[in-house]
Amino acid sequence: MLASTSSSSAVDMIKARTYDVFLSFRGEDTRDGFLSHLYNDLCRKTIETFIDSEKLRRGDEISEALLTAIQGSRVSVIVFSKDYASSRWCLDELVKIMDCNKCVVPVFYGVDPSNVRKQRGSFADAFAKHEENFKHELERVKSWRSALTAAANLSGWDSQVTRPDSILVDKIVKDIMNKLNCGTSNANLEGLVGIVEHGLQCNRRP
């Protein structure tokens, strides 16, 4: 589903259904390339997937529609890209995803997992700006840092390890299908990086 309605009607529609997968991503980095391929492949596998539109990212706070979609999804896929951390909406999404304690699949697309984990490189640049812009909300900035570190410590996928994108997408979709079907086998999951799983409710409907 591509959410593109008004905020109130979007919330009503989202409340009426649950999703298998919630996609968190920086649109400018990945929407028209990798992300669209991943979304389309999930849809072909009849996996109910929530992908937001820019209309749900207006104002200073994460919208109720996005919060509802996150809470109602069984698996969240976080696509970390170069400018992911420059978006406060992405970071607020990330905090909510981690707080829900459900299944999380991080994807490191064109970024080193250690740079996400330790907020180095473009992530350091983004946080330098956040600490200036949110100098009166430093606890919020701290929660963003903590969520990034926690998510980057999880078992996930690295585009610099699994290539090309077509193979990466295929591996991610198989990983998600295993999780949704309560599968625990690592067959066909060569290339998975990290060792920590997240969320006791990974394979249960909310």
PDB file of C-alpha atoms in Angstrom:
ATOM      1  CA  MET A   1       0.000   0.000   0.000  1.00  0.00           C
ATOM      2  CA  LEU A   2       1.328   3.451  -0.868  1.00  0.00           C
ATOM      3  CA  ALA A   3      -0.119   5.783   1.731  1.00  0.00           C
ATOM      4  CA  SER A   4      -0.944   9.067   0.042  1.00  0.00           C
ATOM      5  CA  THR A   5      -4.177  10.315   1.598  1.00  0.00           C
ATOM      6  CA  SER A   6      -4.838  12.976   4.208  1.00  0.00           C
ATOM      7  CA  SER A   7      -3.506  12.337   7.699  1.00  0.00           C
ATOM      8  CA  SER A   8      -6.845  11.481   9.322  1.00  0.00           C
ATOM      9  CA  SER A   9      -8.074   9.192   6.558  1.00  0.00           C
ATOM     10  CA  ALA A  10      -4.650   7.552   6.384  1.00  0.00           C
ATOM     11  CA  VAL A  11      -4.816   6.713  10.089  1.00  0.00           C
ATOM     12  CA  ASP A  12      -8.310   5.254   9.682  1.00  0.00           C
ATOM     13  CA  MET A  13      -7.206   3.039   6.791  1.00  0.00           C
ATOM     14  CA  ILE A  14      -4.077   1.875   8.593  1.00  0.00           C
ATOM     15  CA  LYS A  15      -5.987   1.047  11.783  1.00  0.00           C
ATOM     16  CA  ALA A  16      -8.281  -1.176   9.736  1.00  0.00           C
ATOM     17  CA  ARG A  17      -5.443  -3.497   8.700  1.00  0.00           C
ATOM     18  CA  THR A  18      -2.183  -4.986   9.844  1.00  0.00           C
ATOM     19  CA  TYR A  19       1.009  -5.252   7.856  1.00  0.00           C
ATOM     20  CA  ASP A  20       3.646  -7.898   7.533  1.00  0.00           C
ATOM     21  CA  VAL A  21       6.422  -5.381   6.919  1.00  0.00           C
ATOM     22  CA  PHE A  22       7.089  -1.713   7.653  1.00  0.00           C
ATOM     23  CA  LEU A  23       9.810  -0.072   5.543  1.00  0.00           C
ATOM     24  CA  SER A  24      11.860   2.721   7.121  1.00  0.00           C
ATOM     25  CA  PHE A  25      14.116   4.557   4.683  1.00  0.00           C
ATOM     26  CA  ARG A  26      15.476   7.910   3.511  1.00  0.00           C
ATOM     27  CA  GLY A  27      13.479   8.650   0.387  1.00  0.00           C
ATOM     28  CA  GLU A  28      16.058  10.855  -1.296  1.00  0.00           C
ATOM     29  CA  ASP A  29      18.639   8.067  -1.070  1.00  0.00           C
ATOM     30  CA  THR A  30      16.741   4.944  -2.027  1.00  0.00           C
ATOM     31  CA  ARG A  31      13.051   5.440  -2.915  1.00  0.00           C
ATOM     32  CA  ASP A  32      13.443   5.329  -6.699  1.00  0.00           C
ATOM     33  CA  GLY A  33      16.067   2.594  -6.799  1.00  0.00           C
ATOM     34  CA  PHE A  34      16.845  -0.104  -4.261  1.00  0.00           C
ATOM     35  CA  LEU A  35      13.791   0.565  -2.105  1.00  0.00           C
ATOM     36  CA  SER A  36      11.344   0.344  -5.004  1.00  0.00           C
ATOM     37  CA  HIS A  37      12.840  -2.988  -6.074  1.00  0.00           C
ATOM     38  CA  LEU A  38      12.572  -4.348  -2.525  1.00  0.00           C
ATOM     39  CA  TYR A  39       8.992  -3.125  -2.149  1.00  0.00           C
ATOM     40  CA  ASN A  40       7.907  -4.578  -5.492  1.00  0.00           C
ATOM     41  CA  ASP A  41       9.497  -7.941  -4.718  1.00  0.00           C
ATOM     42  CA  LEU A  42       7.753  -8.097  -1.341  1.00  0.00           C
ATOM     43  CA  CYS A  43       4.441  -7.320  -3.052  1.00  0.00           C
ATOM     44  CA  ARG A  44       5.030 -10.050  -5.628  1.00  0.00           C
ATOM     45  CA  LYS A  45       5.389 -12.470  -2.727  1.00  0.00           C
ATOM     46  CA  THR A  46       2.020 -11.179  -1.383  1.00  0.00           C
ATOM     47  CA  ILE A  47       3.730  -9.781   1.704  1.00  0.00           C
ATOM     48  CA  GLU A  48       1.624  -6.883   3.025  1.00  0.00           C
ATOM     49  CA  THR A  49       4.097  -4.006   3.120  1.00  0.00           C
ATOM     50  CA  PHE A  50       3.713  -0.437   4.348  1.00  0.00           C
ATOM     51  CA  ILE A  51       5.644   2.254   2.501  1.00  0.00           C
ATOM     52  CA  ASP A  52       4.970   5.860   3.426  1.00  0.00           C
ATOM     53  CA  SER A  53       4.568   8.941   1.283  1.00  0.00           C
ATOM     54  CA  GLU A  54       6.091  12.339   1.995  1.00  0.00           C
ATOM     55  CA  LYS A  55       2.605  13.559   2.975  1.00  0.00           C
ATOM     56  CA  LEU A  56       2.918  11.590   6.209  1.00  0.00           C
ATOM     57  CA  ARG A  57       6.112  13.472   7.132  1.00  0.00           C
ATOM     58  CA  ARG A  58       4.831  16.999   7.535  1.00  0.00           C
ATOM     59  CA  GLY A  59       5.417  19.107  10.633  1.00  0.00           C
ATOM     60  CA  ASP A  60       7.822  18.526  13.487  1.00  0.00           C
ATOM     61  CA  GLU A  61       6.598  15.185  14.819  1.00  0.00           C
ATOM     62  CA  ILE A  62       6.164  11.701  13.387  1.00  0.00           C
ATOM     63  CA  SER A  63       2.557  11.328  12.222  1.00  0.00           C
ATOM     64  CA  GLU A  64      -0.047   9.181  13.933  1.00  0.00           C
ATOM     65  CA  ALA A  65      -0.454   7.231  10.699  1.00  0.00           C
ATOM     66  CA  LEU A  66       3.208   6.196  10.723  1.00  0.00           C
ATOM     67  CA  LEU A  67       3.099   5.308  14.420  1.00  0.00           C
ATOM     68  CA  THR A  68       0.037   3.150  13.817  1.00  0.00           C
ATOM     69  CA  ALA A  69       1.687   1.401  10.871  1.00  0.00           C
ATOM     70  CA  ILE A  70       4.825   0.668  12.895  1.00  0.00           C
ATOM     71  CA  GLN A  71       2.826  -0.759  15.792  1.00  0.00           C
ATOM     72  CA  GLY A  72       0.711  -2.875  13.457  1.00  0.00           C
ATOM     73  CA  SER A  73       3.581  -4.417  11.493  1.00  0.00           C
ATOM     74  CA  ARG A  74       5.187  -7.762  12.293  1.00  0.00           C
ATOM     75  CA  VAL A  75       8.618  -6.945  10.866  1.00  0.00           C
ATOM     76  CA  SER A  76      10.352  -3.598  10.370  1.00  0.00           C
ATOM     77  CA  VAL A  77      13.037  -3.257   7.703  1.00  0.00           C
ATOM     78  CA  ILE A  78      15.343  -0.297   8.286  1.00  0.00           C
ATOM     79  CA  VAL A  79      17.323   0.761   5.219  1.00  0.00           C
ATOM     80  CA  PHE A  80      20.298   2.724   6.511  1.00  0.00           C
ATOM     81  CA  SER A  81      21.751   4.894   3.749  1.00  0.00           C
ATOM     82  CA  LYS A  82      24.144   7.829   3.591  1.00  0.00           C
ATOM     83  CA  ASP A  83      21.640  10.510   4.582  1.00  0.00           C
ATOM     84  CA  TYR A  84      19.285   8.417   6.743  1.00  0.00           C
ATOM     85  CA  ALA A  85      20.392  10.180   9.933  1.00  0.00           C
ATOM     86  CA  SER A  86      19.917  13.636   8.420  1.00  0.00           C
ATOM     87  CA  SER A  87      16.148  13.126   8.634  1.00  0.00           C
ATOM     88  CA  ARG A  88      14.583  13.640  12.056  1.00  0.00           C
ATOM     89  CA  TRP A  89      11.502  11.775  10.818  1.00  0.00           C
ATOM     90  CA  CYS A  90      13.602   8.716  10.002  1.00  0.00           C
ATOM     91  CA  LEU A  91      15.211   8.904  13.426  1.00  0.00           C
ATOM     92  CA  ASP A  92      11.863   9.263  15.207  1.00  0.00           C
ATOM     93  CA  GLU A  93      10.594   6.253  13.231  1.00  0.00           C
ATOM     94  CA  LEU A  94      13.664   4.315  14.282  1.00  0.00           C
ATOM     95  CA  VAL A  95      13.138   5.074  17.977  1.00  0.00           C
ATOM     96  CA  LYS A  96       9.518   3.927  17.740  1.00  0.00           C
ATOM     97  CA  ILE A  97      10.514   0.759  15.874  1.00  0.00           C
ATOM     98  CA  MET A  98      13.074  -0.167  18.510  1.00  0.00           C
ATOM     99  CA  ASP A  99      10.658   0.650  21.340  1.00  0.00           C
ATOM    100  CA  CYS A 100       8.063  -1.752  19.900  1.00  0.00           C
ATOM    101  CA  ASN A 101      10.459  -4.675  20.479  1.00  0.00           C
ATOM    102  CA  LYS A 102       9.312  -6.562  17.409  1.00  0.00           C
ATOM    103  CA  CYS A 103      11.390  -8.124  14.648  1.00  0.00           C
ATOM    104  CA  VAL A 104      13.860  -5.731  13.017  1.00  0.00           C
ATOM    105  CA  VAL A 105      15.904  -6.325   9.864  1.00  0.00           C
ATOM    106  CA  PRO A 106      18.572  -3.656   9.302  1.00  0.00           C
ATOM    107  CA  VAL A 107      19.921  -3.130   5.793  1.00  0.00           C
ATOM    108  CA  PHE A 108      23.151  -1.166   5.421  1.00  0.00           C
ATOM    109  CA  TYR A 109      22.887   0.272   1.933  1.00  0.00           C
ATOM    110  CA  GLY A 110      26.125   1.916   0.839  1.00  0.00           C
ATOM    111  CA  VAL A 111      27.173   2.579   4.432  1.00  0.00           C
ATOM    112  CA  ASP A 112      29.494   0.784   6.828  1.00  0.00           C
ATOM    113  CA  PRO A 113      27.559  -0.765   9.744  1.00  0.00           C
ATOM    114  CA  SER A 114      30.208   0.546  12.146  1.00  0.00           C
ATOM    115  CA  ASN A 115      29.574   4.109  10.950  1.00  0.00           C
ATOM    116  CA  VAL A 116      25.901   3.677  11.795  1.00  0.00           C
ATOM    117  CA  ARG A 117      26.689   2.039  15.127  1.00  0.00           C
ATOM    118  CA  LYS A 118      29.202   4.689  16.200  1.00  0.00           C
ATOM    119  CA  GLN A 119      27.719   7.630  14.272  1.00  0.00           C
ATOM    120  CA  ARG A 120      30.773   8.303  12.147  1.00  0.00           C
ATOM    121  CA  GLY A 121      31.133   9.716   8.629  1.00  0.00           C
ATOM    122  CA  SER A 122      27.877  11.143   7.250  1.00  0.00           C
ATOM    123  CA  PHE A 123      26.134  10.079  10.465  1.00  0.00           C
ATOM    124  CA  ALA A 124      28.537  12.220  12.506  1.00  0.00           C
ATOM    125  CA  ASP A 125      27.854  15.169  10.193  1.00  0.00           C
ATOM    126  CA  ALA A 126      24.105  14.710  10.617  1.00  0.00           C
ATOM    127  CA  PHE A 127      24.327  14.617  14.402  1.00  0.00           C
ATOM    128  CA  ALA A 128      26.502  17.711  14.538  1.00  0.00           C
ATOM    129  CA  LYS A 129      23.597  19.552  12.901  1.00  0.00           C
ATOM    130  CA  HIS A 130      20.990  17.866  15.098  1.00  0.00           C
ATOM    131  CA  GLU A 131      22.823  18.845  18.273  1.00  0.00           C
ATOM    132  CA  GLU A 132      22.778  22.451  17.093  1.00  0.00           C
ATOM    133  CA  ASN A 133      19.178  22.452  15.877  1.00  0.00           C
ATOM    134  CA  PHE A 134      17.868  20.491  18.879  1.00  0.00           C
ATOM    135  CA  LYS A 135      20.099  21.960  21.583  1.00  0.00           C
ATOM    136  CA  HIS A 136      17.041  22.312  23.810  1.00  0.00           C
ATOM    137  CA  GLU A 137      15.989  18.697  23.133  1.00  0.00           C
ATOM    138  CA  LEU A 138      19.218  16.839  23.767  1.00  0.00           C
ATOM    139  CA  GLU A 139      17.375  13.870  25.288  1.00  0.00           C
ATOM    140  CA  ARG A 140      15.651  13.410  21.951  1.00  0.00           C
ATOM    141  CA  VAL A 141      19.019  13.469  20.192  1.00  0.00           C
ATOM    142  CA  LYS A 142      20.357  10.987  22.738  1.00  0.00           C
ATOM    143  CA  SER A 143      17.436   8.636  22.024  1.00  0.00           C
ATOM    144  CA  TRP A 144      18.266   8.802  18.310  1.00  0.00           C
ATOM    145  CA  ARG A 145      21.868   7.853  18.980  1.00  0.00           C
ATOM    146  CA  SER A 146      20.849   4.973  21.233  1.00  0.00           C
ATOM    147  CA  ALA A 147      18.380   3.625  18.668  1.00  0.00           C
ATOM    148  CA  LEU A 148      20.984   3.781  15.885  1.00  0.00           C
ATOM    149  CA  THR A 149      23.522   1.920  17.982  1.00  0.00           C
ATOM    150  CA  ALA A 150      21.007  -0.736  19.017  1.00  0.00           C
ATOM    151  CA  ALA A 151      19.706  -1.272  15.472  1.00  0.00           C
ATOM    152  CA  ALA A 152      23.188  -1.428  13.954  1.00  0.00           C
ATOM    153  CA  ASN A 153      24.118  -4.175  16.412  1.00  0.00           C
ATOM    154  CA  LEU A 154      21.367  -6.421  15.061  1.00  0.00           C
ATOM    155  CA  SER A 155      21.758  -9.172  12.498  1.00  0.00           C
ATOM    156  CA  GLY A 156      21.207  -7.594   9.096  1.00  0.00           C
ATOM    157  CA  TRP A 157      22.313  -7.119   5.491  1.00  0.00           C
ATOM    158  CA  ASP A 158      25.237  -5.166   4.055  1.00  0.00           C
ATOM    159  CA  SER A 159      25.135  -4.062   0.402  1.00  0.00           C
ATOM    160  CA  GLN A 160      28.932  -4.038   0.364  1.00  0.00           C
ATOM    161  CA  VAL A 161      28.964  -7.751   1.250  1.00  0.00           C
ATOM    162  CA  THR A 162      25.969  -9.054  -0.720  1.00  0.00           C
ATOM    163  CA  ARG A 163      26.000  -7.833  -4.321  1.00  0.00           C
ATOM    164  CA  PRO A 164      24.511  -6.939  -6.761  1.00  0.00           C
ATOM    165  CA  ASP A 165      21.253  -5.340  -5.612  1.00  0.00           C
ATOM    166  CA  SER A 166      19.166  -8.063  -7.266  1.00  0.00           C
ATOM    167  CA  ILE A 167      20.795 -10.716  -5.086  1.00  0.00           C
ATOM    168  CA  LEU A 168      20.605  -8.491  -2.006  1.00  0.00           C
ATOM    169  CA  VAL A 169      16.868  -7.939  -2.498  1.00  0.00           C
ATOM    170  CA  ASP A 170      16.298 -11.665  -3.006  1.00  0.00           C
ATOM    171  CA  LYS A 171      18.185 -12.501   0.200  1.00  0.00           C
ATOM    172  CA  ILE A 172      16.324  -9.897   2.235  1.00  0.00           C
ATOM    173  CA  VAL A 173      12.932 -11.103   1.006  1.00  0.00           C
ATOM    174  CA  LYS A 174      13.812 -14.711   1.862  1.00  0.00           C
ATOM    175  CA  ASP A 175      14.963 -13.590   5.315  1.00  0.00           C
ATOM    176  CA  ILE A 176      11.668 -11.776   5.878  1.00  0.00           C
ATOM    177  CA  MET A 177       9.642 -14.750   4.673  1.00  0.00           C
ATOM    178  CA  ASN A 178      11.515 -17.009   7.101  1.00  0.00           C
ATOM    179  CA  LYS A 179      10.718 -14.658   9.953  1.00  0.00           C
ATOM    180  CA  LEU A 180       7.062 -14.312   9.017  1.00  0.00           C
ATOM    181  CA  ASN A 181       6.699 -18.081   8.695  1.00  0.00           C
ATOM    182  CA  CYS A 182       8.388 -18.719  12.041  1.00  0.00           C
ATOM    183  CA  GLY A 183      11.369 -20.165  10.186  1.00  0.00           C
ATOM    184  CA  THR A 184      14.653 -20.391  12.007  1.00  0.00           C
ATOM    185  CA  SER A 185      16.789 -21.903   9.255  1.00  0.00           C
ATOM    186  CA  ASN A 186      19.657 -19.867   7.835  1.00  0.00           C
ATOM    187  CA  ALA A 187      19.446 -21.652   4.482  1.00  0.00           C
ATOM    188  CA  ASN A 188      19.911 -19.234   1.574  1.00  0.00           C
ATOM    189  CA  LEU A 189      20.882 -16.483   4.040  1.00  0.00           C
ATOM    190  CA  GLU A 190      24.608 -16.428   3.365  1.00  0.00           C
ATOM    191  CA  GLY A 191      25.834 -12.866   3.741  1.00  0.00           C
ATOM    192  CA  LEU A 192      23.811 -12.004   6.834  1.00  0.00           C
ATOM    193  CA  VAL A 193      25.953  -9.757   9.046  1.00  0.00           C
ATOM    194  CA  GLY A 194      25.764  -9.408  12.824  1.00  0.00           C
ATOM    195  CA  ILE A 195      24.628 -11.909  15.396  1.00  0.00           C
ATOM    196  CA  VAL A 196      21.878 -10.346  17.491  1.00  0.00           C
ATOM    197  CA  GLU A 197      18.178 -10.876  16.861  1.00  0.00           C
ATOM    198  CA  HIS A 198      15.640  -8.315  18.098  1.00  0.00           C
ATOM    199  CA  GLY A 199      12.163  -8.789  19.482  1.00  0.00           C
ATOM    200  CA  LEU A 200      10.496 -11.669  21.246  1.00  0.00           C
ATOM    201  CA  GLN A 201       7.397 -11.183  19.079  1.00  0.00           C
ATOM    202  CA  CYS A 202       9.278 -11.561  15.821  1.00  0.00           C
ATOM    203  CA  ASN A 203       7.041 -14.270  14.406  1.00  0.00           C
ATOM    204  CA  ARG A 204       3.720 -13.396  15.993  1.00  0.00           C
ATOM    205  CA  ARG A 205       0.923 -11.226  14.750  1.00  0.00           C
ATOM    206  CA  PRO A 206       0.315  -8.240  17.045  1.00  0.00           C
TER     207      PRO A 206
END
